[in-house]
mmCIF file of C-alpha atoms and ligand atoms in Angstrom:
data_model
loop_
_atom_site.group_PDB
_atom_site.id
_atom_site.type_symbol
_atom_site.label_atom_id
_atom_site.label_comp_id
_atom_site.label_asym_id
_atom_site.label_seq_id
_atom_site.Cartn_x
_atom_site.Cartn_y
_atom_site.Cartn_z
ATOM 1 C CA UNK A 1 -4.934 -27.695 -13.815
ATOM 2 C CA UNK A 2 -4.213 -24.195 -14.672
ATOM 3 C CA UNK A 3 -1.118 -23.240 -12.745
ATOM 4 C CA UNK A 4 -0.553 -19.878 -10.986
ATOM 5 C CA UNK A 5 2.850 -19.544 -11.864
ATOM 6 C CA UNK A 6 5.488 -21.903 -14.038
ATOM 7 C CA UNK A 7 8.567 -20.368 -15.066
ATOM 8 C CA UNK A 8 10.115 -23.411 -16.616
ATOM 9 C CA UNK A 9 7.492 -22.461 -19.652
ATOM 10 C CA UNK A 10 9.442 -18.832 -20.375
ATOM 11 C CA UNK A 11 12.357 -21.272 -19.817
ATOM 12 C CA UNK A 12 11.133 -23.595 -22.417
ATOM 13 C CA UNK A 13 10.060 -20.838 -25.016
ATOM 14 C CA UNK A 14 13.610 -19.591 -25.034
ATOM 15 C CA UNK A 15 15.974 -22.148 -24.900
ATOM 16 C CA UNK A 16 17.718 -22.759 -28.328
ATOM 17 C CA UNK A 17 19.178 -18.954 -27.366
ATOM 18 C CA UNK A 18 19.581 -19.955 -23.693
ATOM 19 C CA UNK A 19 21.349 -23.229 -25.059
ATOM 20 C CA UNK A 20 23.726 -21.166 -26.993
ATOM 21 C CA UNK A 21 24.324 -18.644 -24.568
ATOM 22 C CA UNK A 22 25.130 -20.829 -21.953
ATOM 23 C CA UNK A 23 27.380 -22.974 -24.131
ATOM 24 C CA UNK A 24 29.523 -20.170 -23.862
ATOM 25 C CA UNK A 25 29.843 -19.255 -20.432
ATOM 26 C CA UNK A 26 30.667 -23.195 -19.673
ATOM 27 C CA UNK A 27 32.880 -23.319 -22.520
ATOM 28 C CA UNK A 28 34.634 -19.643 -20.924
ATOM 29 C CA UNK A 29 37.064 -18.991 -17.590
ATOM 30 C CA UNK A 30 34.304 -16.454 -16.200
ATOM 31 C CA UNK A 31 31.323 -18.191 -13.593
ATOM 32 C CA UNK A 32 31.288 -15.327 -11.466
ATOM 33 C CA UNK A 33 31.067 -12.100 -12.509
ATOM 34 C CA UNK A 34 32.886 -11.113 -15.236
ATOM 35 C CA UNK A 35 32.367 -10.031 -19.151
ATOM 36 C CA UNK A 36 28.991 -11.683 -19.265
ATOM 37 C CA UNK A 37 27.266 -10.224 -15.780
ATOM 38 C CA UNK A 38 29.003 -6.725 -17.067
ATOM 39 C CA UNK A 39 26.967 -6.944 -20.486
ATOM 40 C CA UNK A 40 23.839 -7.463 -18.504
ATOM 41 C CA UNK A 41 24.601 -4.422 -15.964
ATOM 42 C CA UNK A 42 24.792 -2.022 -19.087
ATOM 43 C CA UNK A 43 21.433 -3.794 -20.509
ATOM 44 C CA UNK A 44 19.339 -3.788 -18.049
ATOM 45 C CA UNK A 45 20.471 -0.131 -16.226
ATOM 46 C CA UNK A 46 19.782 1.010 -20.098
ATOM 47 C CA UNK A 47 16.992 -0.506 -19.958
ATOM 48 C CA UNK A 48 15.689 0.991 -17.164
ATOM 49 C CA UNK A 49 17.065 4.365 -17.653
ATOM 50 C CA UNK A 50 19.711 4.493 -15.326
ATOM 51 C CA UNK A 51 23.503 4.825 -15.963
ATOM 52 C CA UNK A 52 25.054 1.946 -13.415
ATOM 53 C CA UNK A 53 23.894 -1.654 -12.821
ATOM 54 C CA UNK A 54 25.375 -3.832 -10.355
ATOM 55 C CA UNK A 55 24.563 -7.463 -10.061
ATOM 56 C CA UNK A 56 23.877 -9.326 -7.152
ATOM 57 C CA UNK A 57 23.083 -11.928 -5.378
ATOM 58 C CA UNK A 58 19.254 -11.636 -4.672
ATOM 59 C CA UNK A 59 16.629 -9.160 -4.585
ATOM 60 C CA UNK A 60 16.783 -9.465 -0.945
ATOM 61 C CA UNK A 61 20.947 -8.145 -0.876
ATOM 62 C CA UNK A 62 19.980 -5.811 -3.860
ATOM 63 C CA UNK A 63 17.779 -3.535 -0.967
ATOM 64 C CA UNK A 64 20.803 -4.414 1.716
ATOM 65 C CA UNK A 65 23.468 -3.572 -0.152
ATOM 66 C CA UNK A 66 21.658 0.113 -1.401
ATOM 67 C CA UNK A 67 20.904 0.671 2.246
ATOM 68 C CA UNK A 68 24.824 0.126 3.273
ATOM 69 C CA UNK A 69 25.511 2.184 0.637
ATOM 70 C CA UNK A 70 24.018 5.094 1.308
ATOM 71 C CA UNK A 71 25.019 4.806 5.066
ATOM 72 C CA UNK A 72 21.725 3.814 6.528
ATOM 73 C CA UNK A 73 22.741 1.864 9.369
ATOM 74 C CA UNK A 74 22.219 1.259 12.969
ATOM 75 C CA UNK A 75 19.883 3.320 14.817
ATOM 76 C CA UNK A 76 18.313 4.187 11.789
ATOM 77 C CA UNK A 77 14.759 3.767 10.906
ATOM 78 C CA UNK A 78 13.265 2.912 7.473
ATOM 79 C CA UNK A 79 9.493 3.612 6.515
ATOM 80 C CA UNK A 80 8.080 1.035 4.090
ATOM 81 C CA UNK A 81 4.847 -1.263 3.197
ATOM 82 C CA UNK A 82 3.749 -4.454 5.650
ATOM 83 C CA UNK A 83 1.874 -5.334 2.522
ATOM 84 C CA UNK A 84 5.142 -6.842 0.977
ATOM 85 C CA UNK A 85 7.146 -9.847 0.931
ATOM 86 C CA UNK A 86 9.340 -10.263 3.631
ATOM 87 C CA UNK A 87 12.840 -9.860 1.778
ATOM 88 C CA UNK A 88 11.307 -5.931 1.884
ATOM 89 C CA UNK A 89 11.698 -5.404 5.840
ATOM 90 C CA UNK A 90 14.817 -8.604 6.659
ATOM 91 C CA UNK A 91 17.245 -6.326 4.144
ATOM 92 C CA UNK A 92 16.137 -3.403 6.164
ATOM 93 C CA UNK A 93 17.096 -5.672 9.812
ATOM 94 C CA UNK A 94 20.268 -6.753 7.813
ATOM 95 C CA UNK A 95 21.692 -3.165 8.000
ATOM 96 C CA UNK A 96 20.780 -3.421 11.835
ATOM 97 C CA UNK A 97 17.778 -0.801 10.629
ATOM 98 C CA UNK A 98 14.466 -0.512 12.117
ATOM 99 C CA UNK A 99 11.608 -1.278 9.430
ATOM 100 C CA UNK A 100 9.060 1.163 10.722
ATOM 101 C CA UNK A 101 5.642 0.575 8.635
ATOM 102 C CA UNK A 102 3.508 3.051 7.008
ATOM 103 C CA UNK A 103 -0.245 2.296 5.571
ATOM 104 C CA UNK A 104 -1.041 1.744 2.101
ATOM 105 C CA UNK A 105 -3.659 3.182 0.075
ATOM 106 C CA UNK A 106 -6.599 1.090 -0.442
ATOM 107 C CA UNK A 107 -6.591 1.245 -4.049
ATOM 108 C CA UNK A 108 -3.031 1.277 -5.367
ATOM 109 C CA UNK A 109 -2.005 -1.155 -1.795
ATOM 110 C CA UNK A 110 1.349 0.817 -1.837
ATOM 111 C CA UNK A 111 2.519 3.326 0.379
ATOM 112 C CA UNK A 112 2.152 7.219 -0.250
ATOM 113 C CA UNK A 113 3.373 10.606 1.103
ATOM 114 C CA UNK A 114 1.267 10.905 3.200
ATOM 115 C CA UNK A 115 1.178 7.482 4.756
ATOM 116 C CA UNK A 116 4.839 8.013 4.843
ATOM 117 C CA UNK A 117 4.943 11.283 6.232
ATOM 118 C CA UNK A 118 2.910 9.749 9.328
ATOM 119 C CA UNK A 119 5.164 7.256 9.785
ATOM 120 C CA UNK A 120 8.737 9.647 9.954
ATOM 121 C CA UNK A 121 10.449 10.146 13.250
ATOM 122 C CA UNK A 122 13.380 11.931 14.143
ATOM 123 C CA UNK A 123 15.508 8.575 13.231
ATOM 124 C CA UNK A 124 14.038 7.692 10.226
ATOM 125 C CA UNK A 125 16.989 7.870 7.309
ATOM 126 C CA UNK A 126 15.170 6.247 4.265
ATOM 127 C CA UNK A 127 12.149 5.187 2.557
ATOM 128 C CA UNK A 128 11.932 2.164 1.331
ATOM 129 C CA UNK A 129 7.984 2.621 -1.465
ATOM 130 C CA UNK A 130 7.221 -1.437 -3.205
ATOM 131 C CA UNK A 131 5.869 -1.667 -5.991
ATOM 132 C CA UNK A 132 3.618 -3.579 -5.280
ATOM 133 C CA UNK A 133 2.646 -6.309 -8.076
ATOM 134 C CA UNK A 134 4.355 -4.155 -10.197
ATOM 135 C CA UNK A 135 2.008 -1.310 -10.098
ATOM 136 C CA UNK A 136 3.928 2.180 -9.916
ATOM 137 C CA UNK A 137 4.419 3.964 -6.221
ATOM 138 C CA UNK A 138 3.730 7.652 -6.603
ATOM 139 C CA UNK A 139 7.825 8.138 -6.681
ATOM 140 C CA UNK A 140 6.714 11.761 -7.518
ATOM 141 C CA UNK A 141 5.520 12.293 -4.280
ATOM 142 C CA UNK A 142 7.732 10.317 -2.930
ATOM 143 C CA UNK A 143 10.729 11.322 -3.775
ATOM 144 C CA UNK A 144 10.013 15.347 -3.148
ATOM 145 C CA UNK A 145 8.867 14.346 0.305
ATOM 146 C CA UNK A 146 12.408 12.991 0.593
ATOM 147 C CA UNK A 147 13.975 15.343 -0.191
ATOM 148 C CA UNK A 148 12.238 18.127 1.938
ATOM 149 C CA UNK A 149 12.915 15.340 5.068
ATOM 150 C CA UNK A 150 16.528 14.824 3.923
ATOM 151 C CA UNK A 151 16.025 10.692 3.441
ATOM 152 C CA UNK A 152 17.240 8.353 0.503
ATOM 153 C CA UNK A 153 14.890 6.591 -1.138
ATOM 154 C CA UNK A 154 15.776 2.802 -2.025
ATOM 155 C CA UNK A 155 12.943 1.478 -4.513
ATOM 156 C CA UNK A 156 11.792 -2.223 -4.037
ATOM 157 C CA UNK A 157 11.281 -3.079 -7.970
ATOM 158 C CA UNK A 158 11.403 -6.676 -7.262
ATOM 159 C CA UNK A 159 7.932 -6.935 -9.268
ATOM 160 C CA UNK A 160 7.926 -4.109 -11.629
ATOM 161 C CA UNK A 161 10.485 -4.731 -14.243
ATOM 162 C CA UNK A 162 9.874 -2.305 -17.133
ATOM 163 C CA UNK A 163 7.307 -0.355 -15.346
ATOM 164 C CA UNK A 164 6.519 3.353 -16.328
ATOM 165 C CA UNK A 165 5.184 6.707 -14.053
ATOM 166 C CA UNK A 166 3.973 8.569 -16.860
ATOM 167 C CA UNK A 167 6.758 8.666 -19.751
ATOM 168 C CA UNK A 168 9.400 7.697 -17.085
ATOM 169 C CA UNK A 169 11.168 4.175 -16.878
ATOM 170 C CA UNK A 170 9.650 3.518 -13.188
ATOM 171 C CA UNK A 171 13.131 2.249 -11.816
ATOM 172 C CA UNK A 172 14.714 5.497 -12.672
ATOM 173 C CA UNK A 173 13.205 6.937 -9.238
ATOM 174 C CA UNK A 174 14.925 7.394 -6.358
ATOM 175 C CA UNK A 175 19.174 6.851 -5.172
ATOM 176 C CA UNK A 176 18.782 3.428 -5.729
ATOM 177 C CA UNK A 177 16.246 0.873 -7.330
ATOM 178 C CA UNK A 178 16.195 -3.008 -6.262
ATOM 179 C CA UNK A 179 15.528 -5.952 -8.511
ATOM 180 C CA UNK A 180 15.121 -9.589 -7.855
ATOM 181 C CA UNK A 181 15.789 -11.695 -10.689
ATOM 182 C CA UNK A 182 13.854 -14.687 -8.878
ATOM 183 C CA UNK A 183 12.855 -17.359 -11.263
ATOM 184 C CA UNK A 184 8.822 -16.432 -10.987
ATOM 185 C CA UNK A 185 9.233 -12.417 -11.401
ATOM 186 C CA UNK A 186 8.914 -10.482 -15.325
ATOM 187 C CA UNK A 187 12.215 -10.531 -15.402
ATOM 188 C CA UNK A 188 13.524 -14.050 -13.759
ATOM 189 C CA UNK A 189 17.005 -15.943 -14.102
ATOM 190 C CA UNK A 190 16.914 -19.990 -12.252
ATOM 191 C CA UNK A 191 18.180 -19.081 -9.468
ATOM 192 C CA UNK A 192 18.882 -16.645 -7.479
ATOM 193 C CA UNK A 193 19.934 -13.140 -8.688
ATOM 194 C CA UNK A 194 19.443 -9.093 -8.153
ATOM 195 C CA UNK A 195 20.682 -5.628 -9.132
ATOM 196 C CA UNK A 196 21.083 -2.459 -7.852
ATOM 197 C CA UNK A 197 20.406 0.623 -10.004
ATOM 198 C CA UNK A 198 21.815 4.010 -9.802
ATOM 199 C CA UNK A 199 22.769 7.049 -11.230
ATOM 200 C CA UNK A 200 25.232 7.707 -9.196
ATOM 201 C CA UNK A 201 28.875 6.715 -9.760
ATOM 202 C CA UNK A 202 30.237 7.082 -6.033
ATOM 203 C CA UNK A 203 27.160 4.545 -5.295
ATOM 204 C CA UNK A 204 27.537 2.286 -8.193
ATOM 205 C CA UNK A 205 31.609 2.296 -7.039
ATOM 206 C CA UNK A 206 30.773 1.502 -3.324
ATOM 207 C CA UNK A 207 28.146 -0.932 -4.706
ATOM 208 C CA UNK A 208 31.029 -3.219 -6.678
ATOM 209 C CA UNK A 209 32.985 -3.148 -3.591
ATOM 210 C CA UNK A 210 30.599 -4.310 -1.336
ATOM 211 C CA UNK A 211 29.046 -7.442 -3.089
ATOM 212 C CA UNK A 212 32.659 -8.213 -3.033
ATOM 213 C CA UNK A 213 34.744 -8.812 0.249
ATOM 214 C CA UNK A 214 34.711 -4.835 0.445
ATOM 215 C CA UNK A 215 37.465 -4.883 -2.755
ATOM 216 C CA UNK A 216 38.100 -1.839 -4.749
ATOM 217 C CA UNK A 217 40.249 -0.964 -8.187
ATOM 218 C CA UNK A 218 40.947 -4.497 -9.166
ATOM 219 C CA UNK A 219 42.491 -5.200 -5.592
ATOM 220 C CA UNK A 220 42.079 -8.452 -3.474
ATOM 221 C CA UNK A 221 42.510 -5.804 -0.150
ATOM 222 C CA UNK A 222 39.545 -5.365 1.770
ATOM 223 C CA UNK A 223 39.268 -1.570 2.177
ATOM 224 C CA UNK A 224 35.830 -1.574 4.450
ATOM 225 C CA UNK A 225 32.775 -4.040 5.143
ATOM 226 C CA UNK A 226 32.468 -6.494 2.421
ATOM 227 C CA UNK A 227 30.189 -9.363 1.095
ATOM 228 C CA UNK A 228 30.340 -12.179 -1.058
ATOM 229 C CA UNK A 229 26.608 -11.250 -3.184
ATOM 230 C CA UNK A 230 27.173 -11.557 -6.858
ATOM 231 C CA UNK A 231 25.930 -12.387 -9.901
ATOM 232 C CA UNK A 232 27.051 -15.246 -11.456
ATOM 233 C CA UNK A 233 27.660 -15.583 -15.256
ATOM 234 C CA UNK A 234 24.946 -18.382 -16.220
ATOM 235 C CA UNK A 235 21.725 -16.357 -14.726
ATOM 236 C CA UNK A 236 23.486 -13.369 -16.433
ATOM 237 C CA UNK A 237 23.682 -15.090 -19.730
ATOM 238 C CA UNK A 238 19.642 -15.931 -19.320
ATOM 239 C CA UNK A 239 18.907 -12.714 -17.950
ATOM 240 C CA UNK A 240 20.575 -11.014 -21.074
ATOM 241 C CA UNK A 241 18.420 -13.409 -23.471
ATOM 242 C CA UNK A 242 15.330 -12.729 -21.826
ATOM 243 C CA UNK A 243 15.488 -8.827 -21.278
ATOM 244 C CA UNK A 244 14.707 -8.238 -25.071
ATOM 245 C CA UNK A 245 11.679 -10.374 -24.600
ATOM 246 C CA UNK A 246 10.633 -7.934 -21.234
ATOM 247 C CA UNK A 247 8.820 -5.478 -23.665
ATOM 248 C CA UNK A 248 6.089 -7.911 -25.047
ATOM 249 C CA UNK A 249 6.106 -10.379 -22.227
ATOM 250 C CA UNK A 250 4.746 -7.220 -19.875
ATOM 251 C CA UNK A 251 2.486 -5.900 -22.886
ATOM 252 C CA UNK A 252 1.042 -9.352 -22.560
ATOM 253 C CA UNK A 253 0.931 -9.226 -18.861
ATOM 254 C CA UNK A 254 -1.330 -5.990 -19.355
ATOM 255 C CA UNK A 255 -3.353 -7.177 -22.414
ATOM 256 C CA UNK A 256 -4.474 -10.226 -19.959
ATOM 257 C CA UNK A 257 -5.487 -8.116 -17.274
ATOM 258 C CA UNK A 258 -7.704 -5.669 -19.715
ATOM 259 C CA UNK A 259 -9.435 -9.302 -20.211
ATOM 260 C CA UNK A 260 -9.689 -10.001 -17.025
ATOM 261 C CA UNK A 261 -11.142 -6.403 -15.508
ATOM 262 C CA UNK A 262 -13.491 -6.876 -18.942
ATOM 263 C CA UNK A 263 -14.644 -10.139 -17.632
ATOM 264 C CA UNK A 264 -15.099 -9.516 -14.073
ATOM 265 C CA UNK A 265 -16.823 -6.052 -13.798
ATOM 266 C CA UNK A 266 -19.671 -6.215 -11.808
ATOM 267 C CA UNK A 267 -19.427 -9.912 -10.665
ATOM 268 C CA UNK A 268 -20.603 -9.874 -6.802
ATOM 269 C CA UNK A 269 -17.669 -9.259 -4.330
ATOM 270 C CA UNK A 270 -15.199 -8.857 -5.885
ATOM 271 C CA UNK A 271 -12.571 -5.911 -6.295
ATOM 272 C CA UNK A 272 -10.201 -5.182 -9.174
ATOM 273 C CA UNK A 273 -6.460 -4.077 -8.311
ATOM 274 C CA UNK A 274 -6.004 -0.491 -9.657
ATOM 275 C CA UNK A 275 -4.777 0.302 -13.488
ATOM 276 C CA UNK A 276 -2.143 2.440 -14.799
ATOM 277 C CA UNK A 277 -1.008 2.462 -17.787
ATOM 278 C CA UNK A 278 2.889 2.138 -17.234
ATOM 279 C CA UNK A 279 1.745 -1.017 -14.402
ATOM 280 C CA UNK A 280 3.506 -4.677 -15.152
ATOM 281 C CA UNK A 281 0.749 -6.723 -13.798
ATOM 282 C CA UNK A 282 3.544 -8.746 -11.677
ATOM 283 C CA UNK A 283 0.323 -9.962 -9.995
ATOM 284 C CA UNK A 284 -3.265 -9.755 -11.113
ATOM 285 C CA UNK A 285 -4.771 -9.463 -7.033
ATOM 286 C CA UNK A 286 -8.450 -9.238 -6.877
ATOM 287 C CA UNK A 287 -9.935 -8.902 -3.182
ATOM 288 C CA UNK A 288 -12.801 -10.685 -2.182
ATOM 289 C CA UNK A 289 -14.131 -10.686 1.518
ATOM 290 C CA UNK A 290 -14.421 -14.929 1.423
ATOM 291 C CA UNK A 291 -10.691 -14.815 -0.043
ATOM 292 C CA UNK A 292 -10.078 -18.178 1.302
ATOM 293 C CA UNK A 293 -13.067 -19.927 0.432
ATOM 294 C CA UNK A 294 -12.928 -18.468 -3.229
ATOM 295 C CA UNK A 295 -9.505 -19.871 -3.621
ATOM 296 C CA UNK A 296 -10.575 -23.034 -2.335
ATOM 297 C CA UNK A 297 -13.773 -23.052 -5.055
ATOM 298 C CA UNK A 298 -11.120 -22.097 -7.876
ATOM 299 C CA UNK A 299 -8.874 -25.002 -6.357
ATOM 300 C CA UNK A 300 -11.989 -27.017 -7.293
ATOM 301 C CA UNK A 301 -12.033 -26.426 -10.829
ATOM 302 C CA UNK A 302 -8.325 -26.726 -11.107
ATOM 303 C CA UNK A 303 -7.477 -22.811 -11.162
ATOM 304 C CA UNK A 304 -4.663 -22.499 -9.263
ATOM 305 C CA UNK A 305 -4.282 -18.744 -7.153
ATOM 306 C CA UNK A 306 -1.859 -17.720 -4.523
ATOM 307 C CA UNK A 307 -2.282 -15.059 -1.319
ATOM 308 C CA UNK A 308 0.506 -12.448 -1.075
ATOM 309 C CA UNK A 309 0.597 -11.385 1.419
ATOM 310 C CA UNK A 310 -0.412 -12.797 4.616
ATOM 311 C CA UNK A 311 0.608 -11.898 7.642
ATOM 312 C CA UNK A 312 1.317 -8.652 6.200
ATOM 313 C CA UNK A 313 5.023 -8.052 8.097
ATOM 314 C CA UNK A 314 3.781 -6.638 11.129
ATOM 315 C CA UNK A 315 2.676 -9.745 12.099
ATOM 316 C CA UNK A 316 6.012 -11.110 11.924
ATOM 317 C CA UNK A 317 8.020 -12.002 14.772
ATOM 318 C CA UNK A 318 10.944 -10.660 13.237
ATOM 319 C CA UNK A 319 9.188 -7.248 12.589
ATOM 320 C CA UNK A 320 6.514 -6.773 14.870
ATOM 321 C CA UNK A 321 5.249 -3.407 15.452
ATOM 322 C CA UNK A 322 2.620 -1.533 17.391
ATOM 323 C CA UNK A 323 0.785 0.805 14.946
ATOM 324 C CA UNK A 324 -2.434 -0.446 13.695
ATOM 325 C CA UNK A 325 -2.439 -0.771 9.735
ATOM 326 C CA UNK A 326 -6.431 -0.972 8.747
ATOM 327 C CA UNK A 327 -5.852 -0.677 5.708
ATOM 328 C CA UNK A 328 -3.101 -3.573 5.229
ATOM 329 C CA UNK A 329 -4.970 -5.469 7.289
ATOM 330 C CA UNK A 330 -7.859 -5.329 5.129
ATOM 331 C CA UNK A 331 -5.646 -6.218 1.920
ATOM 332 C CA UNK A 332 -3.607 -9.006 3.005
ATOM 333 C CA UNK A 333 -7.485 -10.983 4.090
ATOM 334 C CA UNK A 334 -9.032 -10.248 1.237
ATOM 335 C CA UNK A 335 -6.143 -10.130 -1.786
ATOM 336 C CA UNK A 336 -6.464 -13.119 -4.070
ATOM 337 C CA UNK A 337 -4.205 -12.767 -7.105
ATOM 338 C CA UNK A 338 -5.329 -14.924 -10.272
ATOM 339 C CA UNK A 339 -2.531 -16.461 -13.026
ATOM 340 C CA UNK A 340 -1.138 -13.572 -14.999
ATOM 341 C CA UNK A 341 1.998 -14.763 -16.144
ATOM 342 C CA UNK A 342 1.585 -15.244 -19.882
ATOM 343 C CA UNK A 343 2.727 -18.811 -19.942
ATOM 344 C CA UNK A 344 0.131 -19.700 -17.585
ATOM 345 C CA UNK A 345 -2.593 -17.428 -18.511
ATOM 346 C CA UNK A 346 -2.989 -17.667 -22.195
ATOM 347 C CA UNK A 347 -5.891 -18.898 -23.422
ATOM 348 C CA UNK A 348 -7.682 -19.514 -20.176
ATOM 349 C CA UNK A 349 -8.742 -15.755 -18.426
ATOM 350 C CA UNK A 350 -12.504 -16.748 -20.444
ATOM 351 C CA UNK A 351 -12.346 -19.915 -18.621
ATOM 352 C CA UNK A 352 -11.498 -18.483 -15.245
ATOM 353 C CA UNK A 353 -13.594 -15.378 -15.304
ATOM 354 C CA UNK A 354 -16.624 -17.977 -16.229
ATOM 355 C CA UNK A 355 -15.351 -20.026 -12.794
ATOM 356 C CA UNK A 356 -15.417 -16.732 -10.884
ATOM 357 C CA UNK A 357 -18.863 -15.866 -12.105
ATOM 358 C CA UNK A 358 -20.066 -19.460 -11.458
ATOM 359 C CA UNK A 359 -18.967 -18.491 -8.098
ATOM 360 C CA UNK A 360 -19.649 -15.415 -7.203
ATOM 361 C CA UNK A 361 -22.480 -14.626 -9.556
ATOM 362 C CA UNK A 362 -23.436 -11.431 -10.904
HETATM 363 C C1 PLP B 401 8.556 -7.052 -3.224
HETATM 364 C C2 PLP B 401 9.748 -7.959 -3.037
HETATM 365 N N1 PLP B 401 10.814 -7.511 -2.357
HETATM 366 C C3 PLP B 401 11.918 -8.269 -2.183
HETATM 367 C C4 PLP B 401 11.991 -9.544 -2.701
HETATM 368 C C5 PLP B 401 13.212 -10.350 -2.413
HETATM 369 O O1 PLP B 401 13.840 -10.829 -3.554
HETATM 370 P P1 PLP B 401 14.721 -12.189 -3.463
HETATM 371 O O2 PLP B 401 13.767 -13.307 -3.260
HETATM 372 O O3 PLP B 401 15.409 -12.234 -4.793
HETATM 373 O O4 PLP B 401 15.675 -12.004 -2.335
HETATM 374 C C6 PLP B 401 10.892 -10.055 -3.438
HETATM 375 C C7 PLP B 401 10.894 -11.376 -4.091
HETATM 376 O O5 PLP B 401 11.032 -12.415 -3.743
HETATM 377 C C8 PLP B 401 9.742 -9.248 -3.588
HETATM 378 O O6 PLP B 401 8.677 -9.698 -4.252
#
């Protein structure tokens, strides 16, 4: 069985240096927060070309928390993708925001100017682009749009760590960018854990007091709304092993999919997800218009795939909206995404492209 995704391997790979770095934190004072978590806050903003990192608790509170801090609120509205998971649009509720949804394109399946554009009302205070399976939002675009419209922009890079627009780290776009650290993403801890990015120091300041009880300056007084959403030490100390390895693991990631695209061009039915050079491959989606059946056939030959997303989030109770979203639609019937992650994918992309064209024929 060829699994679609099993983190436990990157786990595996790396764990005489996870050993040791966790040997430290249980043999320290500091679970939460603290020296470790502030080591990996430098890293990974570095990393991503940013000056401030703040940890978190989730992905999830990493797109709350920016929202809060930027003072999108109540009777606010906040464009973004229905082709997303649903963390994307419950962190937007969580503000007591309105997710309102704009349409994606049908070849990068993210959302774009002039999707978003469509979707702006007088209430609308942010935008809120996903990267979707870690290919790069036109945060060009984007982000001049926002500012001629006067909104923030809060970037959901839960599945583009390390992506690139161009010669620009990807997650430098925008007031804020959001990671999840979830075990299965290019960049996952094992458990729960997120970041927000900025380059702003009143933000990155607000940030730190809001994941915590609404502290500030070393104080135990609550000077405003608070929450208890922090990193903790041990996914730190992973986090901080693994980010060196980011770099080669998504080089990998995109080495696998030139394979793939290679293998499946021209094979009856089915679509290839769009390339860019700077993309992370988070996913590798192909769309087929017998999605489930395909993934049933693959099932078969013991080629596990997954379907992300569907019901795209306007189909949610908790979401629902009234504009039609063709386009979305479309997508979240017909996406497929194959096993990308290194770990999984290795050595069998031959095997599974020969499966597909078994399939689907040529
Ligand atoms: C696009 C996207 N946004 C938000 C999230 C939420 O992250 P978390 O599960 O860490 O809360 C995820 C991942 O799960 C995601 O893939």
């Amino acid at each position: 069985m060829i699994a679609q995704a099993a983190p436990q391997r990157r786990i595996a790979r790396f764990r005489p240096e996870i050993d040791a770095a966790l040997g430290e934190i249980l043999s320290g004072s500091h679970y939460i927060l603290g020296p470790a978590v502030e080591r990996f806050e430098a890293a990974f903003a570095a990393h991503e070309g940013r000056s401030y990192g703040v940890g978190v608790g989730s992905g999830t509170d990493a797109l709350a928390l920016a929202l809060r801090g930027l003072d999108v609120g109540p009777g606010d509205e906040v464009v973004t993708a229905a082709l997303t998971f649903a963390g994307t649009a419950q962190a937007i509720l969580q503000v007591g925001a309105v997710p309102r949804f704009a349409e994606v394109d049908p070849w990068t399946r993210c959302i774009t100017p002039e999707t978003v554009e469509a979707a702006i009302t007088p209430r609308t205070a942010a935008i809120v682009p996903v990267h979707l399976f870690g290919h790069p939002s036109d945060m060009e675009g984007l982000t001049t749009l926002a500012r001629r419209r006067g909104l923030v922009v809060v970037a959901d890079c839960a599945q583009s760590h390390g992506a690139r627009l161009g010669d620009r780290m990807l997650g430098s776009y925008g007031d804020a960018a959001a990671y999840s650290f979830y075990p299965t993403k290019n960049l996952g801890c094992v458990g729960d854990g997120g970041a927000v990015l900025t380059s702003d120091p009143t933000l990155d300041a607000r940030l730190r007091s809001l994941r915590e009880y609404g502290f500030s300056d070393g104080v135990r007084v609550s000077r405003a709304l608070g929450f208890n959403s922090r990193l903790d030490a041990v996914q730190a100390a992973i986090l901080t092993v693994l980010l060196p390895q980011l770099a080669e693991q998504n080089r990998h990631r995109r080495n696998l999919a030139a394979s793939y695209r290679r293998g499946l061009a021209g094979l009856a039915g089915i679509g290839l997800p769009p390339d860019a050079e700077g993309a992370v491959y988070h996913q590798f989606a192909i769309t087929h218009a017998a999605r489930d059946d395909l993934a049933t056939a693959l099932g078969d030959r013991g080629i596990r795939t997954a379907v992300h997303y569907q019901p795209p989030l306007h189909h949610h109770p908790a979401f629902r909206s009234d504009g039609a979203l063709p386009v979305t639609e479309r997508l979240a019937a017909n996406l497929l995404s194959l096993p990308i992650q290194p770990e999984v994918a290795e050595g069998h992309v031959a095997g599974i492209v020969a499966a597909l064209a078994g399939i689907c024929g040529r």
